[in-house]
mmCIF file of C-alpha atoms in Angstrom:
data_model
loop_
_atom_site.group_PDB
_atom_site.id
_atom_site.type_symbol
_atom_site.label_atom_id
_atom_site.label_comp_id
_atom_site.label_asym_id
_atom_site.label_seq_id
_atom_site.Cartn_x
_atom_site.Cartn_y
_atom_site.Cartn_z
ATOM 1 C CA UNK A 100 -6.157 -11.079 12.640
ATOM 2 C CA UNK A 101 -2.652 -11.928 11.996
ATOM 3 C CA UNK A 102 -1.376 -10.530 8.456
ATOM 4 C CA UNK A 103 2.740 -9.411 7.083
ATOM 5 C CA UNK A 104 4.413 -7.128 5.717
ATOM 6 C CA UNK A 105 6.751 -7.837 2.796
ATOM 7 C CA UNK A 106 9.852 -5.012 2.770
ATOM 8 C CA UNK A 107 11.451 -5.381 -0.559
ATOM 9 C CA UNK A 108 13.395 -3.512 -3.515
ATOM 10 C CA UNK A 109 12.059 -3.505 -6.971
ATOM 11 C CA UNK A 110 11.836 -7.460 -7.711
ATOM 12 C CA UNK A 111 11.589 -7.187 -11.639
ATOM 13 C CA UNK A 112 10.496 -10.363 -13.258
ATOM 14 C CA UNK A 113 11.729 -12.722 -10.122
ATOM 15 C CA UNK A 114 9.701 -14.710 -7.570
ATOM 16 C CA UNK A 115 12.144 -16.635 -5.988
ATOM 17 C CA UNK A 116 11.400 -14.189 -2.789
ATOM 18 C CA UNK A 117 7.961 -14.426 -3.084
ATOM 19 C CA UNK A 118 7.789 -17.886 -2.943
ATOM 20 C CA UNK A 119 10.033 -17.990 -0.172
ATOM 21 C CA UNK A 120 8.759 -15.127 2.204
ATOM 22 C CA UNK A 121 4.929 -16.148 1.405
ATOM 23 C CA UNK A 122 5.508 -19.858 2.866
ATOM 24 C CA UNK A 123 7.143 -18.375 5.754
ATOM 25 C CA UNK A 124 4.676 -16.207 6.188
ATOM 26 C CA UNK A 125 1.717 -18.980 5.774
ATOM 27 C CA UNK A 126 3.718 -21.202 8.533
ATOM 28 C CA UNK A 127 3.221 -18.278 10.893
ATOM 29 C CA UNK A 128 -0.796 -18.165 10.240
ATOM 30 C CA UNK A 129 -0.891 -15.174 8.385
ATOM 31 C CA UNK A 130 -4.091 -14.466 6.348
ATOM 32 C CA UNK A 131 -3.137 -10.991 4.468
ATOM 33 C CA UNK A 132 -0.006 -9.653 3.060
ATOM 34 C CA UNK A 133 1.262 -6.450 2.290
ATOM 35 C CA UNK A 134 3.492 -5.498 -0.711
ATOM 36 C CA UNK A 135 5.008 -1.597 -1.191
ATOM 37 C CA UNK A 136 4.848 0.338 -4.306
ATOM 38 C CA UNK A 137 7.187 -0.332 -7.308
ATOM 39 C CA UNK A 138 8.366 -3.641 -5.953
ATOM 40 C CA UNK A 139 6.519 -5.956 -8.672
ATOM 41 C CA UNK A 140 7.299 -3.315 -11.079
ATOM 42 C CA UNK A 141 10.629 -0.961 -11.753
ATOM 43 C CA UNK A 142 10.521 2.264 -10.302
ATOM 44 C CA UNK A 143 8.527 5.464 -11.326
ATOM 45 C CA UNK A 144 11.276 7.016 -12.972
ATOM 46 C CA UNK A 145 12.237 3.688 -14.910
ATOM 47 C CA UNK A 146 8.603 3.032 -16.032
ATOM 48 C CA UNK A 147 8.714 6.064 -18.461
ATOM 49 C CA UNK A 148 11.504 4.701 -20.670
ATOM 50 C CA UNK A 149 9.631 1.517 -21.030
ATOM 51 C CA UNK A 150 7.140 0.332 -23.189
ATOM 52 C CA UNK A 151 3.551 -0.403 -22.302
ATOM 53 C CA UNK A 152 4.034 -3.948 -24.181
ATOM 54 C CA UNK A 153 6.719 -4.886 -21.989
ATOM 55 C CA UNK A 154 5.126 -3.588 -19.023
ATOM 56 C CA UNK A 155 2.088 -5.615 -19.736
ATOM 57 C CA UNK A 156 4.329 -8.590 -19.910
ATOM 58 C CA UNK A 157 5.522 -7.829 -16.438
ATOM 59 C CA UNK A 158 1.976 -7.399 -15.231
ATOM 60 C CA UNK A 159 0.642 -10.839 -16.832
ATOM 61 C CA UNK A 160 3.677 -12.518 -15.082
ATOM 62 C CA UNK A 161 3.364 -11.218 -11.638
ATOM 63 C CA UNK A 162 -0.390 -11.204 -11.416
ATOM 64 C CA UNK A 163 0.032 -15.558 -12.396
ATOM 65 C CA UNK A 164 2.269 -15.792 -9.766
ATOM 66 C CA UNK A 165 0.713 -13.715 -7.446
ATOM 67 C CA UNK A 166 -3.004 -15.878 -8.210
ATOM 68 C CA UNK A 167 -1.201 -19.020 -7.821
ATOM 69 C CA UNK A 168 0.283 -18.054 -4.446
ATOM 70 C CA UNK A 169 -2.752 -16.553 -3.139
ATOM 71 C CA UNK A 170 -4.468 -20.067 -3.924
ATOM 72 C CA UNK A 171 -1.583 -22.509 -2.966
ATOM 73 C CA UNK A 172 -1.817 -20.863 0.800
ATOM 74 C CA UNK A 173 -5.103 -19.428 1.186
ATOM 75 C CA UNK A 174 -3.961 -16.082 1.595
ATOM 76 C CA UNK A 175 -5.205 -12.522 0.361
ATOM 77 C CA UNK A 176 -2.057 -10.615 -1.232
ATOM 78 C CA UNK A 177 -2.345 -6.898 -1.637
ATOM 79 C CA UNK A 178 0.029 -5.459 -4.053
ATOM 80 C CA UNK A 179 0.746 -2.514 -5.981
ATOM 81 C CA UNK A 180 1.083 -3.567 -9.893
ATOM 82 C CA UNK A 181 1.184 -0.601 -13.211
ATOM 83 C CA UNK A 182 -1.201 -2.440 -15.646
ATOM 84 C CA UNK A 183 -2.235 -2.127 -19.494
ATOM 85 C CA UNK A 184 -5.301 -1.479 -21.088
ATOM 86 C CA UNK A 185 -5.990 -1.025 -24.387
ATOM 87 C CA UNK A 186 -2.803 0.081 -24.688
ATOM 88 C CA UNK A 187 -2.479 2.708 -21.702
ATOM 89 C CA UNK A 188 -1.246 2.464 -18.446
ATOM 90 C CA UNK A 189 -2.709 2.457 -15.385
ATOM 91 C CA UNK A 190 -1.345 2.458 -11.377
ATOM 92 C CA UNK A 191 -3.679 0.082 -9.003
ATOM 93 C CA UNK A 192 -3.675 -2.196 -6.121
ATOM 94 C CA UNK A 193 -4.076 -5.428 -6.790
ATOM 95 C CA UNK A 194 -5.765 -7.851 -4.481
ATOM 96 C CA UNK A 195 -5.630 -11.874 -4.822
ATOM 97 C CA UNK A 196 -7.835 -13.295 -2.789
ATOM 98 C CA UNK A 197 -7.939 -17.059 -2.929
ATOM 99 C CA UNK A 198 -11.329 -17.027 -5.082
ATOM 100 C CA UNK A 199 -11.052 -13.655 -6.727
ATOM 101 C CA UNK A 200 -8.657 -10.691 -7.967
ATOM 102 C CA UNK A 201 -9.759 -6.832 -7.164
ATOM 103 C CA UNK A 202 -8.334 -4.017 -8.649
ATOM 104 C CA UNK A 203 -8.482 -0.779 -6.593
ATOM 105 C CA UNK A 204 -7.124 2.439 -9.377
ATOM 106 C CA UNK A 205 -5.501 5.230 -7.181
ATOM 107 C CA UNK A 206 -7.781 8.344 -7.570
ATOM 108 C CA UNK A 207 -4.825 10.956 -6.344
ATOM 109 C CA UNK A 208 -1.743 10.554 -7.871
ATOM 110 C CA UNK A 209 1.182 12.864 -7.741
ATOM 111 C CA UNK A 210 2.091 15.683 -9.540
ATOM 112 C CA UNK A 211 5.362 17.086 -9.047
ATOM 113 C CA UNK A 212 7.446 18.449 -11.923
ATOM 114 C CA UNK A 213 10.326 15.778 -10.591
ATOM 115 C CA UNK A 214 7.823 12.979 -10.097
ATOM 116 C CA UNK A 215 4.600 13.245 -12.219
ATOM 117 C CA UNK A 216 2.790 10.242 -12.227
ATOM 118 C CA UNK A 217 -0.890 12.438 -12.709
ATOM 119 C CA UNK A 218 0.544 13.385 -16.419
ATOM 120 C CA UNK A 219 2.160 9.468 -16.896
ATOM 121 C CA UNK A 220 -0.923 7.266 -16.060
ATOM 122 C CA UNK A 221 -4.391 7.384 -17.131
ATOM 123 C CA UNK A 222 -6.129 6.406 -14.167
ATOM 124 C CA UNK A 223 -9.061 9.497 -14.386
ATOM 125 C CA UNK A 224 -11.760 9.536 -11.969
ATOM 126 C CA UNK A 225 -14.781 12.090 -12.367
ATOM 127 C CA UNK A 226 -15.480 12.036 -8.419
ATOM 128 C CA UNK A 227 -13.571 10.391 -5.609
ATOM 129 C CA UNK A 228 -15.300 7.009 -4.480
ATOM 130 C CA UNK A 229 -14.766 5.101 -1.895
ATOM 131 C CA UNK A 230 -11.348 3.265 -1.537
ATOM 132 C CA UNK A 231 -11.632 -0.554 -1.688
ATOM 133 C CA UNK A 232 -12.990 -2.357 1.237
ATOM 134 C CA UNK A 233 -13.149 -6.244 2.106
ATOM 135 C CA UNK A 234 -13.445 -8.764 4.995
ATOM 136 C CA UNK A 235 -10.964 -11.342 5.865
ATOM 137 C CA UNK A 236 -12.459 -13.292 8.738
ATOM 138 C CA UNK A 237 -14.604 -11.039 9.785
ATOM 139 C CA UNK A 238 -11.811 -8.196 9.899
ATOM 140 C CA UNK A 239 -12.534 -5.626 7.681
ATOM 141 C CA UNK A 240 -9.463 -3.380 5.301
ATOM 142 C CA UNK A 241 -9.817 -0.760 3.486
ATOM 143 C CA UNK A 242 -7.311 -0.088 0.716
ATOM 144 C CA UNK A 243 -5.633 3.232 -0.010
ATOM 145 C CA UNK A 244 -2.319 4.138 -2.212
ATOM 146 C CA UNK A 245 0.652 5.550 0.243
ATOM 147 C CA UNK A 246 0.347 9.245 -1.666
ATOM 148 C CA UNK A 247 -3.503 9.235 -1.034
ATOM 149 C CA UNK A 248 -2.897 9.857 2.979
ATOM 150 C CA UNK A 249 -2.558 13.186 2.684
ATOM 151 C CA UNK A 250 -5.964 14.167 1.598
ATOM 152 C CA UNK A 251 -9.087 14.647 3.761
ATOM 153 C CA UNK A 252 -11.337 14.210 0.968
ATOM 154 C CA UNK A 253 -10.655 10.332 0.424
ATOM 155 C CA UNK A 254 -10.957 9.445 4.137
ATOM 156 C CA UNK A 255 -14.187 10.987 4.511
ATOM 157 C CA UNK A 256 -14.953 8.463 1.890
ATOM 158 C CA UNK A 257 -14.749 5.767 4.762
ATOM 159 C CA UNK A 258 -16.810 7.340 6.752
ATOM 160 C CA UNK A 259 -19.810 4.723 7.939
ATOM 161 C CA UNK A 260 -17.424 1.858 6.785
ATOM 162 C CA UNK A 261 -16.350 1.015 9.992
ATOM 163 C CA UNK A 262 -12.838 -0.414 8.721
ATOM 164 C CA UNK A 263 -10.469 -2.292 11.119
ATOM 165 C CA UNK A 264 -7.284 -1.572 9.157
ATOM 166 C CA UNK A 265 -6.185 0.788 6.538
ATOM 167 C CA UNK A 266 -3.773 -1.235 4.159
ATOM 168 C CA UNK A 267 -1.568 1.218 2.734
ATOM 169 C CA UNK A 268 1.214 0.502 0.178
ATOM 170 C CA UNK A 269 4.151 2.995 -0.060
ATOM 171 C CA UNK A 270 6.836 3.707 -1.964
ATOM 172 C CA UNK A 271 8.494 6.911 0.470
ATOM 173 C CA UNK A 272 12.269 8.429 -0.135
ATOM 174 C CA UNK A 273 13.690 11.793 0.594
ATOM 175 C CA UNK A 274 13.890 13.323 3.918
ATOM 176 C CA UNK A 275 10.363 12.417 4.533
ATOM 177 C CA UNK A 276 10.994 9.699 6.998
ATOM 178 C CA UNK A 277 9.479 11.462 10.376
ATOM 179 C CA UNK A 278 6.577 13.394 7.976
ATOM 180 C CA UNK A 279 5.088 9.983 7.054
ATOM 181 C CA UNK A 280 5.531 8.272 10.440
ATOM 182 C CA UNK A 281 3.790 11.541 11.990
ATOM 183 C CA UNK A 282 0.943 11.178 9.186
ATOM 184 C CA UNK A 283 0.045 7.737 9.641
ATOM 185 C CA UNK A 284 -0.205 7.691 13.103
ATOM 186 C CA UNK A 285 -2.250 10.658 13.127
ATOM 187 C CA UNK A 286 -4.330 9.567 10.911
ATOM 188 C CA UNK A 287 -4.512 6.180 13.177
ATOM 189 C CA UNK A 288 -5.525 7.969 15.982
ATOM 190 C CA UNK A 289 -8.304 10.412 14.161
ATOM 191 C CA UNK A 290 -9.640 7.587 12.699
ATOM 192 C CA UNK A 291 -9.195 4.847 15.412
ATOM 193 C CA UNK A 292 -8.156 2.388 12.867
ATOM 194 C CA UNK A 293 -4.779 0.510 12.373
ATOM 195 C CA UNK A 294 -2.991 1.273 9.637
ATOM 196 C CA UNK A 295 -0.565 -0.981 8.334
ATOM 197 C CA UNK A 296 1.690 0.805 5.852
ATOM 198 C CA UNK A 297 4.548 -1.130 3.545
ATOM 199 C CA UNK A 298 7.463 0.902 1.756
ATOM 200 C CA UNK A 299 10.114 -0.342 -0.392
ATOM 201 C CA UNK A 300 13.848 -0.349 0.036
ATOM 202 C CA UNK A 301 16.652 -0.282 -2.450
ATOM 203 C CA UNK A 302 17.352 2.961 -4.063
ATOM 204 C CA UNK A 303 17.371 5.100 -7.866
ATOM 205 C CA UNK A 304 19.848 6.579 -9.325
ATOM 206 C CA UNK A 305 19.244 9.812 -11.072
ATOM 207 C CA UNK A 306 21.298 12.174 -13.481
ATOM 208 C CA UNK A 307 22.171 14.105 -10.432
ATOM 209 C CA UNK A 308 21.570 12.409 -7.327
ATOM 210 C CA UNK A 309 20.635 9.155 -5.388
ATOM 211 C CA UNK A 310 16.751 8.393 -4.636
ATOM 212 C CA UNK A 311 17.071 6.110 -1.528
ATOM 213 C CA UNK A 312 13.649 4.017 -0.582
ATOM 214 C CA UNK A 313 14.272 4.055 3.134
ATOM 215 C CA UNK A 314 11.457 1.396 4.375
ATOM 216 C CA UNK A 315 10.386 1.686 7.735
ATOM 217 C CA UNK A 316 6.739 -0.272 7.095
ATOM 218 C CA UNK A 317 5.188 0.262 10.636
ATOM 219 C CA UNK A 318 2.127 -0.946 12.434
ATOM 220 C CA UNK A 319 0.008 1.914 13.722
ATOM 221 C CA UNK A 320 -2.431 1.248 16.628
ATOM 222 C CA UNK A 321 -5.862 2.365 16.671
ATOM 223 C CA UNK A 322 -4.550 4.966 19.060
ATOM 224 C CA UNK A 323 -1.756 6.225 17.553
ATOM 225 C CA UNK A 324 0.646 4.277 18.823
ATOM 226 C CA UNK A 325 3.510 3.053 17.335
ATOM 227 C CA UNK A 326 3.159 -0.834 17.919
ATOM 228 C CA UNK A 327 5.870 -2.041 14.932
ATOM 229 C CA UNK A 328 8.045 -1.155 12.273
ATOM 230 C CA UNK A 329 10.939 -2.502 10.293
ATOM 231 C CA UNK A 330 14.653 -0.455 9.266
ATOM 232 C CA UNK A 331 15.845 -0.526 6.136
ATOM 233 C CA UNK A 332 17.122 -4.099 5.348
ATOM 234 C CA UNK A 333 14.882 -6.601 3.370
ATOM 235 C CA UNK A 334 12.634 -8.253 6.012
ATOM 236 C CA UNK A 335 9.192 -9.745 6.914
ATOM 237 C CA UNK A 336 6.808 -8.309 9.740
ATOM 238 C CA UNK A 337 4.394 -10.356 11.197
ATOM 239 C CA UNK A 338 1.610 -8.254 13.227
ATOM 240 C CA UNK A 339 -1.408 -9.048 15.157
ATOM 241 C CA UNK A 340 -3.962 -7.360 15.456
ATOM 242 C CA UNK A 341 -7.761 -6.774 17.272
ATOM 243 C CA UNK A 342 -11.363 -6.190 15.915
ATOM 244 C CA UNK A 343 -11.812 -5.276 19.854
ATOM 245 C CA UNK A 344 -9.339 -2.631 20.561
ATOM 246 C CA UNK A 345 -10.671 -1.023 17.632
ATOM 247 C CA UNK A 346 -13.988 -0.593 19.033
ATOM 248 C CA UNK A 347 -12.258 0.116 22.626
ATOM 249 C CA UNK A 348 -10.591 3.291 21.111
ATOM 250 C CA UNK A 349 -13.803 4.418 19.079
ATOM 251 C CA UNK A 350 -15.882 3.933 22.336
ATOM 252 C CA UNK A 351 -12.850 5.816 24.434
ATOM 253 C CA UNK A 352 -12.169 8.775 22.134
ATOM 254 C CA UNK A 353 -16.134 9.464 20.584
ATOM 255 C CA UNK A 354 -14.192 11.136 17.511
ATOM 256 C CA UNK A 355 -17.004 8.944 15.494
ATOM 257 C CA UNK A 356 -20.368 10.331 14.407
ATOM 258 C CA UNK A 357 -20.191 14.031 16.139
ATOM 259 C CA UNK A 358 -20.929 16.825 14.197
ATOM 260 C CA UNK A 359 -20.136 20.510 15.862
ATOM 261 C CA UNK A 360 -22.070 23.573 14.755
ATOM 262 C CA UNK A 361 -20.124 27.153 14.403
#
């Protein structure tokens, strides 16, 4: 299964990138792409001085362009998008598949006094469910938000899915560069699944200091390897990857299916 990741900053109401990185991309064979958090939409921090009429004017553009691209190259694009409802805003993942759009709503959202997105959207959900899963070729994703990663609760969600790849859309800054690369591929390896993970670039500038989107989209192996990853620049990775050595590192570890008594 060959699919990209697209590193970008916040791309507001252009395509001109799109266009051009999702041709290359189709040249090269790929079948899925990746998108981070807050790249079809302005940042977090940005949303809440905006109104939910002109970001639902954002969200009708993007998701037309994002339909018509999916079509024009027979390619599934999975993309973070804030969307409105009856007047209230919710975070999701989009996915445009060449016949259909999915929505997946992030269940876990966080909740930090400096970065509250629990209080700002409405996505509510009674129970956790299941994240969104779907086959591309035979290869089968699973869809998770970037924040979601931390919490044992949604993965066990997956269990008996038997997912190939974990697509997971980020939108990391701070110091937390090593933390997330440590996280994913731990959670790789526990879960002998690849996990493809996309985070945005650019940067936000607050009252009293700089938020800076540091990138680094990686490729995890089913092992917990390392196998890609991008810097910090605007750029396009192309992976590759195996419905086989996913089953060779299930079959070599045995994490699957075992249950321990006290």
């Amino acid at each position: 299964m060959r699919a990209a990741v697209l590193q970008l900053n916040a791309q507001g109401m252009s395509s001109t990138k799109l266009y051009n990185y999702i041709r290359i991309a189709h040249n090269k064979g790929v079948k899925v792409l990746l998108l981070g958090e807050y790249v079809l939409n302005p940042f977090f921090k940005e949303l809440e001085s905006l109104s939910a009429s002109m970001i639902k004017e954002q969200e009708k553009h993007q998701s037309k362009v994002l339909k018509e691209l999916s079509q024009t190259y027979n390619m599934t694009i999975v993309a973070p998008l804030i969307i409105v409802r009856k007047g209230e805003i919710f975070k999701v993942v989009a996915k445009f598949a060449p016949s259909s759009t999915s929505y997946y709503e992030q269940q876990l959202l966080i909740n930090y006094s400096h970065w509250n997105e629990e209080k700002f959207f409405t996505n509510t959900q009674k129970s956790l469910k299941s994240p969104l899963v779907f086959k591309v070729d035979g290869f089968k994703f699973a869809i998770m938000s970037g924040f979601e990663i931390h919490f044992d609760e949604i993965f066990a969600k997956l269990t008996g899915k038997n997912i190939d790849c974990l697509l997971l859309p980020s939108v990391s800054t701070f110091e937390s560069y090593q933390r997330w690369k440590t996280l994913i591929l731990s959670r790789a390896f526990t879960h002998n699944c690849y996990i493809l993970r996309a985070n945005r670039i650019g940067e936000y500038m607050d009252k009293e200091f700089k938020w800076k989107f540091y990138g680094d989209s990686l490729l995890a192996s089913p092992n917990g390897e390392l196998l890609e990853h991008l810097g910090n620049k605007e750029e396009l990775m192309i992976v590759d990857m195996s419905h086989s050595e996913v089953l060779d590192a299930r079959r070599a570890w045995g994490f699957k299916g075992r249950f321990f008594n006290p």
